[in-house]
mmCIF file of C-alpha atoms in Angstrom:
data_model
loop_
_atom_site.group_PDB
_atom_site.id
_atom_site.type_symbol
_atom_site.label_atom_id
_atom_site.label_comp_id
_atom_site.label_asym_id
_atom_site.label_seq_id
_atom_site.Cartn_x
_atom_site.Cartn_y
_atom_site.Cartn_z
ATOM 1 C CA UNK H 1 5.295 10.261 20.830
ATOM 2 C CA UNK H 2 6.733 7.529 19.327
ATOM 3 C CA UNK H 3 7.064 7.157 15.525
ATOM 4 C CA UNK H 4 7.460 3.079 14.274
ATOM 5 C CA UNK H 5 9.150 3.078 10.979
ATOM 6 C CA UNK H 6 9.624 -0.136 8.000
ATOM 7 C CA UNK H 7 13.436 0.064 7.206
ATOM 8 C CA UNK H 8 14.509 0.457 3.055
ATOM 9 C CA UNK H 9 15.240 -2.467 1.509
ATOM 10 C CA UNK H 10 17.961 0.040 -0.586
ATOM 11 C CA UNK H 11 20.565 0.770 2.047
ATOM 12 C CA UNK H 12 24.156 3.352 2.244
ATOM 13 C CA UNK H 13 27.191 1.167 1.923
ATOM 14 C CA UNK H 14 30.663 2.886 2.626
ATOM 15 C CA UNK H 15 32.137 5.100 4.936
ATOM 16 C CA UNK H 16 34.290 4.863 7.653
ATOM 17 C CA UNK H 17 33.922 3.985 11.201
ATOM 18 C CA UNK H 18 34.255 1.444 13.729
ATOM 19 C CA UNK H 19 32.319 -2.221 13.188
ATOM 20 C CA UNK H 20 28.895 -3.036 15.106
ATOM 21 C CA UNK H 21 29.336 -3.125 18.900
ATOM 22 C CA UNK H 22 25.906 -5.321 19.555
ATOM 23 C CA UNK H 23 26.240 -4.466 23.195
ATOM 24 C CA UNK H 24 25.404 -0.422 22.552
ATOM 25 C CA UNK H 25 22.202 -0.600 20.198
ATOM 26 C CA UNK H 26 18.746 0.219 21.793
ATOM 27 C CA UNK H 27 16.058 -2.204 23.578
ATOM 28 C CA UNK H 28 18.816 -4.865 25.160
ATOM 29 C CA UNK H 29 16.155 -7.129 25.893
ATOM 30 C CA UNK H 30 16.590 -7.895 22.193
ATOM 31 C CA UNK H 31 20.040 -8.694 22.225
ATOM 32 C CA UNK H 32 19.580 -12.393 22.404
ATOM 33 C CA UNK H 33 17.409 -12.785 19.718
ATOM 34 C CA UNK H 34 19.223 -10.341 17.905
ATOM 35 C CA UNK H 35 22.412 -12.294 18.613
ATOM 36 C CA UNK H 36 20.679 -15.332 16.717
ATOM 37 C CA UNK H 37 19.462 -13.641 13.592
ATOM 38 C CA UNK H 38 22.925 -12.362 13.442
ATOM 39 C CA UNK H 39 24.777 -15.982 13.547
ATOM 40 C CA UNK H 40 22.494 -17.682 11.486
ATOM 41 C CA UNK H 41 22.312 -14.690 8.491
ATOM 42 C CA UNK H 42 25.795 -14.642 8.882
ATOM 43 C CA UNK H 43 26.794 -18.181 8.338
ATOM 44 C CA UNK H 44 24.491 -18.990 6.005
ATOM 45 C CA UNK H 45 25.763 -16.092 3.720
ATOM 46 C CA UNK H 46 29.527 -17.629 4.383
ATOM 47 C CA UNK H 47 28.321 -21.126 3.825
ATOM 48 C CA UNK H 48 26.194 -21.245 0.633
ATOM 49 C CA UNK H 49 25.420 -18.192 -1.146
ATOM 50 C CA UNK H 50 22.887 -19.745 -3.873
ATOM 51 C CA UNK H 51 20.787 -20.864 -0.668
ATOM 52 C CA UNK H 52 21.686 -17.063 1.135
ATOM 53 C CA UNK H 53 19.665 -15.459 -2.337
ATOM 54 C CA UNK H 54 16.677 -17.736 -1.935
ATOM 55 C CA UNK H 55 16.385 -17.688 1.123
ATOM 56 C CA UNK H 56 16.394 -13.853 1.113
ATOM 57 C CA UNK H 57 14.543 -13.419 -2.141
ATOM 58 C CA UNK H 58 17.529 -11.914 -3.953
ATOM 59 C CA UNK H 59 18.384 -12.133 -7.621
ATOM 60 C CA UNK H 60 21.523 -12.981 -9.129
ATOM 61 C CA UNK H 61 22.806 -9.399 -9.595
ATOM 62 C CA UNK H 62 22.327 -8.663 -5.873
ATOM 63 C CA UNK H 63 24.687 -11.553 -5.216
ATOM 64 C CA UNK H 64 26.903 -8.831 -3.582
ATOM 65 C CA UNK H 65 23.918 -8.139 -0.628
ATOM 66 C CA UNK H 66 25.060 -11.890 0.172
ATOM 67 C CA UNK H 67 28.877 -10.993 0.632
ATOM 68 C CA UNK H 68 27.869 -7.478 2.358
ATOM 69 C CA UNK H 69 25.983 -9.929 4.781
ATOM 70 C CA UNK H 70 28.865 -12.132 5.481
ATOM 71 C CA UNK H 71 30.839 -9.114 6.818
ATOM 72 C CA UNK H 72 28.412 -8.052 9.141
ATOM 73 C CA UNK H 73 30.351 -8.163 12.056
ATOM 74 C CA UNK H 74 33.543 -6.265 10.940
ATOM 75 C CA UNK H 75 32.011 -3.977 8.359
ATOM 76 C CA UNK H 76 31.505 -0.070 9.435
ATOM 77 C CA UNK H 77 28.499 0.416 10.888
ATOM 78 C CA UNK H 78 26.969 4.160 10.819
ATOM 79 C CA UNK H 79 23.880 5.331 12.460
ATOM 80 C CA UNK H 80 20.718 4.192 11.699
ATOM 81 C CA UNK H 81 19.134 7.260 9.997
ATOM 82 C CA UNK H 82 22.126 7.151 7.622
ATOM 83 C CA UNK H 83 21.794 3.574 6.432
ATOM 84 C CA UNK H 84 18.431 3.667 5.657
ATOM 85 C CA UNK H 85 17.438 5.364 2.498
ATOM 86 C CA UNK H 86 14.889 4.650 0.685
ATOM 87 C CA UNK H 87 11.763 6.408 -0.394
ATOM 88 C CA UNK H 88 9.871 7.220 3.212
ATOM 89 C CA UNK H 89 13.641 8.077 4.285
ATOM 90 C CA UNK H 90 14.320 10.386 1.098
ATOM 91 C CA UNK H 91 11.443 12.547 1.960
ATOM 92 C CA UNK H 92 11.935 12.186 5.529
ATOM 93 C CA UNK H 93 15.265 13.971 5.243
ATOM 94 C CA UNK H 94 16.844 13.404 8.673
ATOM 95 C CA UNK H 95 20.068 14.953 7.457
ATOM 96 C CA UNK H 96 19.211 17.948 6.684
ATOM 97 C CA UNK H 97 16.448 18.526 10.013
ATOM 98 C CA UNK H 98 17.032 21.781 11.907
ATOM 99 C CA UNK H 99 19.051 20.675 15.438
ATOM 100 C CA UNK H 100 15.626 20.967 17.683
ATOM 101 C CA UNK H 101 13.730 18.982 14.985
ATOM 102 C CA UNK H 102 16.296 16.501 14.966
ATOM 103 C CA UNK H 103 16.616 15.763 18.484
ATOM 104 C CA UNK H 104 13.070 15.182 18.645
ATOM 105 C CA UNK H 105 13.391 12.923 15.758
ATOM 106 C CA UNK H 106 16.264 10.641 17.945
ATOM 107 C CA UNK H 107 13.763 10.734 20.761
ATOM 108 C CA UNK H 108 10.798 9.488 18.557
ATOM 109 C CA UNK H 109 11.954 7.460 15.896
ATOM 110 C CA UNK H 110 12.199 3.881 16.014
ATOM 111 C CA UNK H 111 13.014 1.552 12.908
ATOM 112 C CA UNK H 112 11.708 -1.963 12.776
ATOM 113 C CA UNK H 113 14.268 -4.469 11.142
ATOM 114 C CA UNK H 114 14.105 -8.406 10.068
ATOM 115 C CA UNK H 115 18.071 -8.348 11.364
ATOM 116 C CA UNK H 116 18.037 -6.081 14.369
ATOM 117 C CA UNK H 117 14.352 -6.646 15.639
ATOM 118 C CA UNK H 118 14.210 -2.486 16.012
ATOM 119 C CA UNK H 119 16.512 0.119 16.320
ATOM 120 C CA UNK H 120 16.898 3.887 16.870
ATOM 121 C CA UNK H 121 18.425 6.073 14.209
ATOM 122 C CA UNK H 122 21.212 6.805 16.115
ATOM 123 C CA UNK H 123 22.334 3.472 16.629
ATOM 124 C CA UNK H 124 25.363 2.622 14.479
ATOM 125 C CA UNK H 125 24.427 -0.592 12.476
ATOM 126 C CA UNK H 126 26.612 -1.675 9.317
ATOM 127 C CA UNK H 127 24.570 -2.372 5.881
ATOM 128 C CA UNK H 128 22.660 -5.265 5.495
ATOM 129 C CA UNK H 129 20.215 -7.186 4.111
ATOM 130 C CA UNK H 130 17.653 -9.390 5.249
ATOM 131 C CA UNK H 131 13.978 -8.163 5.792
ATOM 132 C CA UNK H 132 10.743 -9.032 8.423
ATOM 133 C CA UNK H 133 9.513 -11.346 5.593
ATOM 134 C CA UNK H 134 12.440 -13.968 5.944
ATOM 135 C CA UNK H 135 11.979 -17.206 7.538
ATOM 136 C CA UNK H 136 15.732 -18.360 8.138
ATOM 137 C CA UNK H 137 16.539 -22.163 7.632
ATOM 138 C CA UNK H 138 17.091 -22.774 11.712
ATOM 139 C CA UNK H 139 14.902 -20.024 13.306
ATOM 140 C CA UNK H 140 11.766 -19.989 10.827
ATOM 141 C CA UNK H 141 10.011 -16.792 9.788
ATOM 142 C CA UNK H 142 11.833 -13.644 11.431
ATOM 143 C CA UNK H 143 8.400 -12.111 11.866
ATOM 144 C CA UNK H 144 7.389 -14.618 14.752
ATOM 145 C CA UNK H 145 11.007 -14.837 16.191
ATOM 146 C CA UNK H 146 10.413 -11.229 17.217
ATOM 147 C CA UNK H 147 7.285 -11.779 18.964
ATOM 148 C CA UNK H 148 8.027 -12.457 22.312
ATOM 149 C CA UNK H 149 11.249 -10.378 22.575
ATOM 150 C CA UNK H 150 8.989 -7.414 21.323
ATOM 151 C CA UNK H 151 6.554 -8.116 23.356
ATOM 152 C CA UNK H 152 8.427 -7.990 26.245
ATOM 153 C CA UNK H 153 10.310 -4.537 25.704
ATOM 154 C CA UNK H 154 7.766 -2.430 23.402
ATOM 155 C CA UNK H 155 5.448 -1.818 26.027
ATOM 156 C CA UNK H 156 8.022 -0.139 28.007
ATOM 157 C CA UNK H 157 9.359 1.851 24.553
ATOM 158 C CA UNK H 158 6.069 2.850 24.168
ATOM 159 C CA UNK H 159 6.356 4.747 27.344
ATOM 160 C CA UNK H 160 2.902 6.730 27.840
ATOM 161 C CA UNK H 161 2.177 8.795 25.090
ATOM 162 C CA UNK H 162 0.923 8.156 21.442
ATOM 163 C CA UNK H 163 1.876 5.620 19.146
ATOM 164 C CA UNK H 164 2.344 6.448 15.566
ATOM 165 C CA UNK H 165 2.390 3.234 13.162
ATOM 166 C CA UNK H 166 3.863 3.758 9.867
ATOM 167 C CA UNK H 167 5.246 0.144 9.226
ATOM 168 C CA UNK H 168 4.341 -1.757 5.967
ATOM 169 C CA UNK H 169 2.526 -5.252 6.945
ATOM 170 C CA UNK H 170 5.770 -7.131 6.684
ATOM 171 C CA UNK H 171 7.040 -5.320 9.979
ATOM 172 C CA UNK H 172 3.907 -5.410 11.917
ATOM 173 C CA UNK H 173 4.057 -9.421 12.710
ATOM 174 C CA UNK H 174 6.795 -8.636 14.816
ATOM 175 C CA UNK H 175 4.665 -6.661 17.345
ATOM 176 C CA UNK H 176 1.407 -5.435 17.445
ATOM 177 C CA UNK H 177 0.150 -3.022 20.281
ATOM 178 C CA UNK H 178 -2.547 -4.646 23.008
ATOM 179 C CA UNK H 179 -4.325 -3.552 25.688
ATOM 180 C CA UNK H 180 -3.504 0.418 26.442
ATOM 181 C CA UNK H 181 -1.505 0.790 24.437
ATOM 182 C CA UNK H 182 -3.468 -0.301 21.461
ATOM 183 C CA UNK H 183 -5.894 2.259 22.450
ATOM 184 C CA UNK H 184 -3.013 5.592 22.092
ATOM 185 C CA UNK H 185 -1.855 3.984 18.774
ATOM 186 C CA UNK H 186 -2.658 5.149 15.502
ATOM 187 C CA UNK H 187 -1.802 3.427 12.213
ATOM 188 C CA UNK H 188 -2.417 5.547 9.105
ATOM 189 C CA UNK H 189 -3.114 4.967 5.493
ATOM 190 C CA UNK H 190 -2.376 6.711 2.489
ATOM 191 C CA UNK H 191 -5.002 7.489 -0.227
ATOM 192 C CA UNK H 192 -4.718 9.149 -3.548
ATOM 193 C CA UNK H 193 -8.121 10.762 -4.563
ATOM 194 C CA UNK H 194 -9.074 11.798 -7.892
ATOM 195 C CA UNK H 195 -12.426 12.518 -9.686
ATOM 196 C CA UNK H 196 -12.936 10.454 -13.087
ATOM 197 C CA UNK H 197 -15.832 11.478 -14.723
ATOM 198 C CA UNK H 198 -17.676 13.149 -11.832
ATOM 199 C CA UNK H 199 -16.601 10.255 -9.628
ATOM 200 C CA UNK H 200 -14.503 10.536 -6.917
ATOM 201 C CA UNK H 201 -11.873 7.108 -6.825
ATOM 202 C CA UNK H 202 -9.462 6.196 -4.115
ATOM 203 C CA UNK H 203 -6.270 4.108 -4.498
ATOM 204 C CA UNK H 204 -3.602 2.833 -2.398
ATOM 205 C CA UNK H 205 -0.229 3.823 -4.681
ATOM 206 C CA UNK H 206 2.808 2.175 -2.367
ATOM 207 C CA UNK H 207 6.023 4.260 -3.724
ATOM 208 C CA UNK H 208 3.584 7.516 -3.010
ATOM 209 C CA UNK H 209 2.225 6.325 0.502
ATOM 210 C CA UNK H 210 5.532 6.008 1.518
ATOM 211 C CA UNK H 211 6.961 9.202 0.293
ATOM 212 C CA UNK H 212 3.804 10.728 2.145
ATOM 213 C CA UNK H 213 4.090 9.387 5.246
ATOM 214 C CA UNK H 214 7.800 10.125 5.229
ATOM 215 C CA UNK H 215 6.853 13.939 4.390
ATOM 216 C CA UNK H 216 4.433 13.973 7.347
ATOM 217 C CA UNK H 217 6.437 12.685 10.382
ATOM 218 C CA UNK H 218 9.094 15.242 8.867
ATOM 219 C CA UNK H 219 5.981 17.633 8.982
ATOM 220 C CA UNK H 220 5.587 16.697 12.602
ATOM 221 C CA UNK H 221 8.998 17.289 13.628
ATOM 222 C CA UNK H 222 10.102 20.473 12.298
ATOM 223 C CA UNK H 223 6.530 21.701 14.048
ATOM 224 C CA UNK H 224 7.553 20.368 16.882
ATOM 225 C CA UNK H 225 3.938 19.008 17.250
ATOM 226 C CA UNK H 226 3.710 16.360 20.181
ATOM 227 C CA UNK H 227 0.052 14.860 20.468
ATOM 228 C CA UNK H 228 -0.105 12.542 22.769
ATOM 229 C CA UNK H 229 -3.604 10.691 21.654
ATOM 230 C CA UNK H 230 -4.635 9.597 18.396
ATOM 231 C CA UNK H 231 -7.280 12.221 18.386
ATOM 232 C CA UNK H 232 -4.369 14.646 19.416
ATOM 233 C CA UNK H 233 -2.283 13.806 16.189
ATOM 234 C CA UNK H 234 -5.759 14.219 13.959
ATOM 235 C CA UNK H 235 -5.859 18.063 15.203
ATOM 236 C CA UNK H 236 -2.204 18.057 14.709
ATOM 237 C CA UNK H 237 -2.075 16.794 10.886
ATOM 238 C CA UNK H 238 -4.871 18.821 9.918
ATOM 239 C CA UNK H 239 -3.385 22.170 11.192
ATOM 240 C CA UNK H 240 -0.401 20.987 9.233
ATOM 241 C CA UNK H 241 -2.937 20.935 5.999
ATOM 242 C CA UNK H 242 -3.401 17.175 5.471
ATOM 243 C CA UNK H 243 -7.073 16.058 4.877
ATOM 244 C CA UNK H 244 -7.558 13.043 7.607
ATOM 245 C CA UNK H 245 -10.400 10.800 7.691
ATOM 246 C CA UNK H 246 -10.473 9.475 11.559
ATOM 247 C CA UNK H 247 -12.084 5.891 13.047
ATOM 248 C CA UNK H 248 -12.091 5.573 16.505
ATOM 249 C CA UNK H 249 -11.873 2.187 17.373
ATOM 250 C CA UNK H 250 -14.926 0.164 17.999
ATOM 251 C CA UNK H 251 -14.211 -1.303 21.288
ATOM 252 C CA UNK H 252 -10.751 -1.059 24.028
ATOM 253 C CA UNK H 253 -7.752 -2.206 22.983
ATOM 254 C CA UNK H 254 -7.808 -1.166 19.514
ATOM 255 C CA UNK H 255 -6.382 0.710 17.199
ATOM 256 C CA UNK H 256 -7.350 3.708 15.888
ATOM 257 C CA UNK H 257 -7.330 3.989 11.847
ATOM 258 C CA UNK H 258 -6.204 7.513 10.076
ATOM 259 C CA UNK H 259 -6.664 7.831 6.381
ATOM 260 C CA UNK H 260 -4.681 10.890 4.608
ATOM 261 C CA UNK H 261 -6.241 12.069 1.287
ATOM 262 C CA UNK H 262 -4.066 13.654 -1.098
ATOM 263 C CA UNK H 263 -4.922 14.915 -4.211
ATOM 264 C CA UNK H 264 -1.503 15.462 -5.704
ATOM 265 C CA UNK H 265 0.883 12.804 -5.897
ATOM 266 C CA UNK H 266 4.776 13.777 -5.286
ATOM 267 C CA UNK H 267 7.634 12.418 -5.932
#
């Protein structure tokens, strides 16, 4: 199985360690387009930081992401699954996963990123900022400079088994599964249910879909669960006690489309 994951847009600063080594991260066939994001984010953040913030959507109190940015390459990078922390991550809780759980996690888990193209948790990346939704002043929108790259290596990534697509829409320009694989990949939705007046109404809350999915790959791992269809991980969530709604897709090369119902919302 493996798990695709948005990054947080809140991310751990601090620690000690050594700075990125490019060479050792996951998926080399992204290096060179990695190696371009990196130059470009990097001098533009040296160069003009009033440009750096519009260009990456950042107010003037997060004028400090812009200076993190310029450091990239001699700032401490830490693994993965320790930089990234917000809400999905929070309730994910790689740091505190039993040893079995978490090896499974390493083995399944990979994080999409505007900066890195994708990454596994364990590969040591320093704090950044700059997401999918980006379009950089000399290599355009980050979400089609990942195309091809992706499209070259994901296949492989995907190895044979299921597919499990938690990214956020941003993330998903960057690759989307064809062919095959399309058909063992599953992309899921979260909906809150309650009944007003007799009548039952849906909604799509975003903090809570994330914190949900984040709860149910955790879910996953700790059960050691490892379906290896979509219809596989349907059996698989429900004997973990989500409600699923299931849609095949309609033709090859598709898709399929899981909707979890929860009646509670957590924080």
């Amino acid at each position: 199985m493996l798990v695709l994951l948005p990054p947080s847009e809140g991310k751990a600063a601090g620690g000690s360690g050594a700075p990125l080594k490019p060479e050792s991260l996951s998926l080399p066939g992204l290096a060179p387009a990695r190696a371009a994001v990196l130059e470009e984010l990097v001098e533009l953040c040296a160069a003009d930081e009033p440009k750096a913030r519009e260009v990456l959507g950042l107010s003037e109190g997060l004028r400090g992401e812009v200076a993190k940015n310029v450091e990239l390459r001699s700032a401490v990078a830490r693994p993965a699954g320790e930089i990234y922390t917000g809400v999905l991550y929070d309730a994910l809780g790689l740091a505190d996963l039993p040893a079995a759980a978490r090896e499974r996690a390493e083995a399944a888990l990979l994080v999409f990123s505007g900066l890195w193209g994708a990454v596994r948790i364990t590969d040591r990346i320093p704090s950044y900022r700059c997401s999918m939704g980006v379009k950089l002043p000399g290599l355009g929108a980050l979400g089609a400079h990942w195309r091809e790259p992706m499209a070259s290596v994901m296949p492989e990534a995907a190895g044979e088994g299921l597919v499990l697509d938690l990214r956020s829409s941003a993330y998903t320009t960057a690759w989307k599964p064809k062919g095959e694989v399309a058909g063992r990949t599953a992309t899921v939705r979260v909906l809150h249910s309650q009944v007003v007046d007799g009548v039952e109404k849906r909604s799509v809350v975003s903090h809570f879909n994330k914190a949900t999915k984040g709860r149910l790959v955790r879910d996953l791992l700790l059960a050691g669960s490892a379906p290896a269809s979509p219809a596989e991980l349907v059996t698989a969530l429900r004997d973990l006690g989500y409600v699923v709604e299931a849609e095949a897709p309609a033709k090859p090369g598709k898709a399929w489309s899981l909707d979890v119902v929860v009646t509670q919302i957590h924080h």
